[in-house]
């Protein structure tokens, strides 16, 4: 494993300590477990000399402990005050070596394949839209995409590439290497991070290295880090956050916690922990589980160590509570809002996803809707020509056309046979309506303006056909329990026009009583029957051109009854023919454009992201369920070469995944066993070992559960890569369990032989992992021409669907 | 987290009350003290009797109104008919609730003749009261059960009274429990399970005694019954499971007993809470399947082999060759829930869909156009009177399917399917059975060995297109009018789609001996398992439709929007008593605050009076469990993707109301403590009567919602001022 370098350096440095180290071989595991351990941890004979490194990394802690007992500040204390991070990095080549290998694997052939791989389709496109400052809507927060965009920007990306479908080749304008470097770098940094986390959990350097090894040689993590995908970024932030929180805990739990309180380090770890965890949340909302883990750990410590510490006064306890509240609620909120601030201030141009947002939002963007609605009059008056947009859910506009309701419907019910009124999802000339006072006949707008306010009665005249919006006690076409809405046609069947509507502005606290275009949310109440004009959500059959049904609904207070004026202009001609011509024109009266503040935009975006997500990939071929992740039933095809069977397929290292699943089960069984035994006052392992085992559970098992269980309760389509954050905790747990088993072996068997056996088994296991990793490596990079036999050779499980071209 | 024992809690109570007795002279206060004490049997029984009278009065008043079908009665009444007529049907819920409704109707002499077509239909001369009364009785039992549960948890008579009152005076509980619905039996079984649980817990000092055993078995029975009414009963099973684990943990911690003692306890629970309920549950299904022996509207949801067992189903008496040979005339059925037959007819896909070849669909009804000839990919089908050896269809064979009526081959090619455009189009192609290479399909029998002979009904298989590698799939999406609204058939590149599995139902081939279909009949266990698969699929298929206004879990606890039970002239509107519901929310927050503050106090070792500690312990331990119960019955709905309704909240409400009862008692006990000492009784009486007054008045105020609100045309009706929330629609 290329350790010789380390060895040589350390031998010189610690010659005199060697003897001692052999006697107390594994200080990081249980330094107090003296007399028992003759052996070395996972020791190969030639590696014995490396012990000093261990010693070194652990020694600050030891001196710290002594200092605590003495309770005095000496030179040793200042040594202890040095960040452990620095000590480890400077003197410890093992993680550096792992990091080197990580960089090598992650950056190898990074710009290959030079075509769109899987979700690069989305993320690459978003990065491009950032370059163009074009607004887009995505149900995940923007930080990860911002990082990609930044890398793209530095690499000279202009955003000109069209991300059309998976597999299309990039052209020279896309800095593939630069953009893929973000996940590759964060993915590589994961390895030293997990190394440090394991050290922080009091595991030996070898276990820490083993954890790094598992991360390094898992094919899924490698594949994911090799392309523009979010998981490596989110994992990096989450793991950094966890590490910082653990460092903070170490301060909290150290003997002289009070001396550390509010020190620079204390604040540093606390704040960086919460910031990193929030960043994870800002990449994808699943990051919230890492944040909750951090919160749970800090909260638990507060409860136990601060609240339970009776030497602290009430005031001090309160101070600690406030500090933590600040770090874990105020700071994250600031970071989160900051990320969105950048997002919204960068993306000022209208783009393809505008219609997901409200009219006012769209109007605040450059171009797009704003170019149409800019300068349109604000106040709706008698004679206003308007389009009425259904304000919630999927966008559609109140519409009518020169076709009547069929006399009889398919279910034999009759209709009024008047002109159809629908909600149409596209912009159309037939979406224009003219607002009119019931008692006036002229339509041209002239000064003084006759403004329409809340509570006033109006008629709506359909622009092209000139008929009035009408409703009456006839069952609606698709929703028989609701009332039909039509454009009134006098069939002379003693069915009088009931075409007066009352305007109710629902948000007049903010906007005021006068009806404003875009901003006022309006409900139209039918004066005769008190029903509200509503979108029913049903679709009309062929006779209605499959447009959406509009009804009169008794249930007035519901989102489906709310409309707003989107496009708006004043009528200038009395003559109907001229008016129709006028409808075609785009001549506007210039007035002030709509300006929407950051907060309004922020809250609207939040609501749309969190509550109106329609991300539902139907019937995707590579979906999988949470149970299947445990045993790696399905992978995901990411990319396939157009001219050979070379392909990229997301698959974990099956050997690692199975071991980790077994380790998880083993850990849980051991935990239950220990708990049951302890309940009977039998303490099988040393207190130190138990504490370590318990802390592992608190951090790693809890982390795993937090990241895994929620997937059983979501109903959107799930893929294998959703499992990776949980997997990270599982791999750490696996490494931790190996050391615990090693400890148990030493506890049970006095003979050195069994320790060697243990080490041997671990080494065999590791080489097995390497072999499997190597076997599936082609699927990570997608390199080289491969033939069908080679691909089928990799199909270890029947359920893995690789793509094989017909020969 | 254990409820105080009978003995110790009574002693504590007693000690407290003696002190209070001193400064209470009047008879009223004496009564009050006895009420608070709760040990006086006379008072206890009087309170209980009052509660029972009120329960009977409220639950049965005007039970026959409205005399038409209300809301989901349309479903459950119909299901009762099916039981009475013994015809097979399909519903997404397990059978017990409907069986009970059917039984109530049967006992009342109802003959299943009313159609329950739609809400609003008049019952007229039909005997519907039996079913209503049966449901109302089960619903009425909730009040005494909550009263007793709270009593067993706290041994505080005021707390128990409040617990009972909050259920009694809630309009939601009342409305829901007066109609022919599944909720009354389900809520009854849930409450009974909880009551048995606390009762069992209070027997813990007499383990393995007769009452101990009987309460333990009672838990098991009630658990399996609640699951057998609706699957939400699972939550109460989990709740009891948690409690059981906590109990076992306590027992394990008792070092004076050997471990084997814990094992003994564990075994007792395993038998009574796992084994026995499982058997009972299966027994309920056994009765269900035995009673419904006639073919009915539910047949189509089940597999061909299942339908064989239903009298009157055409499969019941049919016979067919067991093995499938080339040349046979087959019908293929989609093997998923309510799968239909592979179908074609002499109509083409419209020009704009592409191909202009013959349509292939699935069709749910028997029809001659469902028949297909099976032949080898490279040979014509041997005629039925040929003498050559019979050539069987085997797993892995390449074959063609020729539509019998039109002579076109089942064909797929690289163009977009009409609706699911990510998949390939399937058409009928060729003339008189002569087609091209795109007609070739490979047979893949599920879990079959290479070369195995295909068998009718027993084998489930996929048809993989030879050239495209995709699987013949029914997408279950309706084609527009040009396709006669039959379901779309595509060739799906995702071969693992569960909709791609088919089986042979009819197999006509005179050269092979016919075997009666009865040979394929499933035994009880297979039918039991298939019923569950179908139930679970049916449940998850209940997705809200696009744009449909659905009820969201966050709306429930705040009583945001009710549910119309009956419109027309006599309106019935399911809505909770707002005072109780909002009070429940307040108490839930109050509990959390109390819990945290007690936690902080313990951590900081702040001392308080003995009395306060006693009061808090009594409230906290009981409320902790009820709070957990509420969470278990409420939170899971947040993750459900199926359609949700307001009435799904009521099991959670049971827990929350009982908790409010206990906390109300705690608050009323605690407030007078902060007042001057000698005014304890007076202030207690004042607060108590104020609370009761508010509760009764709010009940009176909203009671027309339950007993029928005459609809006025104008908005000035008596109920108009009660629109406290604008979302209430009555």
PDB file of N, CA, C and O in Angstrom, chain B residues 259-293:
ATOM      1  N   UNK B 259     -33.694 -14.765  34.002  1.00  0.00           N
ATOM      2  CA  UNK B 259     -33.978 -14.374  32.626  1.00  0.00           C
ATOM      3  C   UNK B 259     -35.124 -15.218  32.070  1.00  0.00           C
ATOM      4  O   UNK B 259     -35.945 -14.732  31.296  1.00  0.00           O
ATOM      5  N   UNK B 260     -35.174 -16.470  32.504  1.00  0.00           N
ATOM      6  CA  UNK B 260     -36.209 -17.349  31.961  1.00  0.00           C
ATOM      7  C   UNK B 260     -37.607 -16.809  32.247  1.00  0.00           C
ATOM      8  O   UNK B 260     -38.548 -17.042  31.505  1.00  0.00           O
ATOM      9  N   UNK B 261     -37.714 -16.030  33.314  1.00  0.00           N
ATOM     10  CA  UNK B 261     -38.995 -15.426  33.652  1.00  0.00           C
ATOM     11  C   UNK B 261     -39.408 -14.455  32.543  1.00  0.00           C
ATOM     12  O   UNK B 261     -40.556 -14.425  32.108  1.00  0.00           O
ATOM     13  N   UNK B 262     -38.423 -13.668  32.078  1.00  0.00           N
ATOM     14  CA  UNK B 262     -38.703 -12.746  30.974  1.00  0.00           C
ATOM     15  C   UNK B 262     -39.091 -13.525  29.729  1.00  0.00           C
ATOM     16  O   UNK B 262     -40.008 -13.137  29.000  1.00  0.00           O
ATOM     17  N   UNK B 263     -38.373 -14.615  29.501  1.00  0.00           N
ATOM     18  CA  UNK B 263     -38.663 -15.421  28.314  1.00  0.00           C
ATOM     19  C   UNK B 263     -40.099 -15.933  28.389  1.00  0.00           C
ATOM     20  O   UNK B 263     -40.826 -15.922  27.388  1.00  0.00           O
ATOM     21  N   UNK B 264     -40.509 -16.323  29.598  1.00  0.00           N
ATOM     22  CA  UNK B 264     -41.867 -16.806  29.779  1.00  0.00           C
ATOM     23  C   UNK B 264     -42.874 -15.709  29.410  1.00  0.00           C
ATOM     24  O   UNK B 264     -43.836 -15.944  28.672  1.00  0.00           O
ATOM     25  N   UNK B 265     -42.602 -14.512  29.913  1.00  0.00           N
ATOM     26  CA  UNK B 265     -43.464 -13.383  29.576  1.00  0.00           C
ATOM     27  C   UNK B 265     -43.486 -13.151  28.069  1.00  0.00           C
ATOM     28  O   UNK B 265     -44.524 -12.879  27.477  1.00  0.00           O
ATOM     29  N   UNK B 266     -42.310 -13.222  27.506  1.00  0.00           N
ATOM     30  CA  UNK B 266     -42.204 -12.973  26.076  1.00  0.00           C
ATOM     31  C   UNK B 266     -43.029 -13.989  25.295  1.00  0.00           C
ATOM     32  O   UNK B 266     -43.776 -13.629  24.380  1.00  0.00           O
ATOM     33  N   UNK B 267     -42.906 -15.250  25.696  1.00  0.00           N
ATOM     34  CA  UNK B 267     -43.634 -16.287  24.978  1.00  0.00           C
ATOM     35  C   UNK B 267     -45.145 -16.078  25.091  1.00  0.00           C
ATOM     36  O   UNK B 267     -45.875 -16.210  24.105  1.00  0.00           O
ATOM     37  N   UNK B 268     -45.582 -15.716  26.286  1.00  0.00           N
ATOM     38  CA  UNK B 268     -47.016 -15.495  26.475  1.00  0.00           C
ATOM     39  C   UNK B 268     -47.510 -14.425  25.515  1.00  0.00           C
ATOM     40  O   UNK B 268     -48.555 -14.560  24.870  1.00  0.00           O
ATOM     41  N   UNK B 269     -46.735 -13.355  25.397  1.00  0.00           N
ATOM     42  CA  UNK B 269     -47.143 -12.269  24.509  1.00  0.00           C
ATOM     43  C   UNK B 269     -47.050 -12.694  23.050  1.00  0.00           C
ATOM     44  O   UNK B 269     -47.876 -12.295  22.230  1.00  0.00           O
ATOM     45  N   UNK B 270     -46.026 -13.460  22.747  1.00  0.00           N
ATOM     46  CA  UNK B 270     -45.878 -13.893  21.356  1.00  0.00           C
ATOM     47  C   UNK B 270     -47.086 -14.713  20.935  1.00  0.00           C
ATOM     48  O   UNK B 270     -47.601 -14.576  19.830  1.00  0.00           O
ATOM     49  N   UNK B 271     -47.549 -15.550  21.847  1.00  0.00           N
ATOM     50  CA  UNK B 271     -48.702 -16.384  21.501  1.00  0.00           C
ATOM     51  C   UNK B 271     -49.965 -15.529  21.378  1.00  0.00           C
ATOM     52  O   UNK B 271     -50.677 -15.583  20.382  1.00  0.00           O
ATOM     53  N   UNK B 272     -50.183 -14.687  22.386  1.00  0.00           N
ATOM     54  CA  UNK B 272     -51.465 -13.967  22.410  1.00  0.00           C
ATOM     55  C   UNK B 272     -51.482 -12.764  21.482  1.00  0.00           C
ATOM     56  O   UNK B 272     -52.551 -12.321  21.075  1.00  0.00           O
ATOM     57  N   UNK B 273     -50.335 -12.185  21.202  1.00  0.00           N
ATOM     58  CA  UNK B 273     -50.340 -10.965  20.400  1.00  0.00           C
ATOM     59  C   UNK B 273     -49.874 -11.190  18.967  1.00  0.00           C
ATOM     60  O   UNK B 273     -50.009 -10.304  18.129  1.00  0.00           O
ATOM     61  N   UNK B 274     -49.252 -12.323  18.700  1.00  0.00           N
ATOM     62  CA  UNK B 274     -48.795 -12.544  17.319  1.00  0.00           C
ATOM     63  C   UNK B 274     -49.492 -13.760  16.723  1.00  0.00           C
ATOM     64  O   UNK B 274     -50.210 -13.654  15.735  1.00  0.00           O
ATOM     65  N   UNK B 275     -49.307 -14.920  17.371  1.00  0.00           N
ATOM     66  CA  UNK B 275     -49.805 -16.156  16.764  1.00  0.00           C
ATOM     67  C   UNK B 275     -51.328 -16.174  16.705  1.00  0.00           C
ATOM     68  O   UNK B 275     -51.924 -16.348  15.648  1.00  0.00           O
ATOM     69  N   UNK B 276     -51.952 -15.914  17.865  1.00  0.00           N
ATOM     70  CA  UNK B 276     -53.414 -16.018  17.919  1.00  0.00           C
ATOM     71  C   UNK B 276     -54.083 -14.996  17.006  1.00  0.00           C
ATOM     72  O   UNK B 276     -54.957 -15.365  16.214  1.00  0.00           O
ATOM     73  N   UNK B 277     -53.673 -13.716  17.034  1.00  0.00           N
ATOM     74  CA  UNK B 277     -54.297 -12.757  16.126  1.00  0.00           C
ATOM     75  C   UNK B 277     -54.111 -13.123  14.656  1.00  0.00           C
ATOM     76  O   UNK B 277     -55.027 -12.927  13.850  1.00  0.00           O
ATOM     77  N   UNK B 278     -52.943 -13.668  14.314  1.00  0.00           N
ATOM     78  CA  UNK B 278     -52.722 -14.037  12.920  1.00  0.00           C
ATOM     79  C   UNK B 278     -53.727 -15.094  12.491  1.00  0.00           C
ATOM     80  O   UNK B 278     -54.340 -14.995  11.435  1.00  0.00           O
ATOM     81  N   UNK B 279     -53.894 -16.083  13.369  1.00  0.00           N
ATOM     82  CA  UNK B 279     -54.854 -17.141  13.057  1.00  0.00           C
ATOM     83  C   UNK B 279     -56.263 -16.571  12.928  1.00  0.00           C
ATOM     84  O   UNK B 279     -56.996 -16.877  11.992  1.00  0.00           O
ATOM     85  N   UNK B 280     -56.604 -15.706  13.864  1.00  0.00           N
ATOM     86  CA  UNK B 280     -57.936 -15.117  13.859  1.00  0.00           C
ATOM     87  C   UNK B 280     -58.155 -14.333  12.569  1.00  0.00           C
ATOM     88  O   UNK B 280     -59.205 -14.420  11.921  1.00  0.00           O
ATOM     89  N   UNK B 281     -57.133 -13.581  12.198  1.00  0.00           N
ATOM     90  CA  UNK B 281     -57.213 -12.765  10.989  1.00  0.00           C
ATOM     91  C   UNK B 281     -57.448 -13.653   9.773  1.00  0.00           C
ATOM     92  O   UNK B 281     -58.295 -13.370   8.925  1.00  0.00           O
ATOM     93  N   UNK B 282     -56.696 -14.758   9.723  1.00  0.00           N
ATOM     94  CA  UNK B 282     -56.881 -15.671   8.603  1.00  0.00           C
ATOM     95  C   UNK B 282     -58.263 -16.300   8.660  1.00  0.00           C
ATOM     96  O   UNK B 282     -58.899 -16.514   7.627  1.00  0.00           O
ATOM     97  N   UNK B 283     -58.729 -16.547   9.871  1.00  0.00           N
ATOM     98  CA  UNK B 283     -60.060 -17.106  10.012  1.00  0.00           C
ATOM     99  C   UNK B 283     -61.111 -16.172   9.443  1.00  0.00           C
ATOM    100  O   UNK B 283     -62.055 -16.609   8.761  1.00  0.00           O
ATOM    101  N   UNK B 284     -60.929 -14.875   9.700  1.00  0.00           N
ATOM    102  CA  UNK B 284     -61.885 -13.896   9.174  1.00  0.00           C
ATOM    103  C   UNK B 284     -61.889 -13.955   7.646  1.00  0.00           C
ATOM    104  O   UNK B 284     -62.941 -13.940   7.012  1.00  0.00           O
ATOM    105  N   UNK B 285     -60.723 -14.068   7.076  1.00  0.00           N
ATOM    106  CA  UNK B 285     -60.643 -14.164   5.626  1.00  0.00           C
ATOM    107  C   UNK B 285     -61.258 -15.470   5.128  1.00  0.00           C
ATOM    108  O   UNK B 285     -61.840 -15.525   4.051  1.00  0.00           O
ATOM    109  N   UNK B 286     -61.101 -16.494   5.948  1.00  0.00           N
ATOM    110  CA  UNK B 286     -61.663 -17.773   5.546  1.00  0.00           C
ATOM    111  C   UNK B 286     -63.185 -17.649   5.443  1.00  0.00           C
ATOM    112  O   UNK B 286     -63.792 -18.059   4.451  1.00  0.00           O
ATOM    113  N   UNK B 287     -63.761 -17.021   6.466  1.00  0.00           N
ATOM    114  CA  UNK B 287     -65.211 -16.832   6.439  1.00  0.00           C
ATOM    115  C   UNK B 287     -65.596 -15.984   5.232  1.00  0.00           C
ATOM    116  O   UNK B 287     -66.533 -16.289   4.504  1.00  0.00           O
ATOM    117  N   UNK B 288     -64.833 -14.916   5.040  1.00  0.00           N
ATOM    118  CA  UNK B 288     -65.092 -14.008   3.918  1.00  0.00           C
ATOM    119  C   UNK B 288     -65.144 -14.783   2.600  1.00  0.00           C
ATOM    120  O   UNK B 288     -66.099 -14.677   1.837  1.00  0.00           O
ATOM    121  N   UNK B 289     -64.121 -15.592   2.371  1.00  0.00           N
ATOM    122  CA  UNK B 289     -64.044 -16.301   1.090  1.00  0.00           C
ATOM    123  C   UNK B 289     -65.088 -17.415   1.019  1.00  0.00           C
ATOM    124  O   UNK B 289     -65.578 -17.743  -0.054  1.00  0.00           O
ATOM    125  N   UNK B 290     -65.414 -17.966   2.195  1.00  0.00           N
ATOM    126  CA  UNK B 290     -66.402 -19.046   2.183  1.00  0.00           C
ATOM    127  C   UNK B 290     -67.801 -18.483   1.934  1.00  0.00           C
ATOM    128  O   UNK B 290     -68.592 -19.076   1.216  1.00  0.00           O
ATOM    129  N   UNK B 291     -68.071 -17.326   2.534  1.00  0.00           N
ATOM    130  CA  UNK B 291     -69.404 -16.746   2.361  1.00  0.00           C
ATOM    131  C   UNK B 291     -69.600 -16.295   0.919  1.00  0.00           C
ATOM    132  O   UNK B 291     -70.637 -16.534   0.310  1.00  0.00           O
ATOM    133  N   UNK B 292     -68.594 -15.636   0.374  1.00  0.00           N
ATOM    134  CA  UNK B 292     -68.732 -15.094  -0.976  1.00  0.00           C
ATOM    135  C   UNK B 292     -68.382 -16.170  -1.995  1.00  0.00           C
ATOM    136  O   UNK B 292     -67.317 -16.155  -2.592  1.00  0.00           O
ATOM    137  N   UNK B 293     -69.266 -17.094  -2.172  1.00  0.00           N
ATOM    138  CA  UNK B 293     -68.923 -18.215  -3.040  1.00  0.00           C
ATOM    139  C   UNK B 293     -69.453 -18.031  -4.450  1.00  0.00           C
ATOM    140  O   UNK B 293     -69.118 -18.783  -5.343  1.00  0.00           O
TER     141      UNK B 293
END
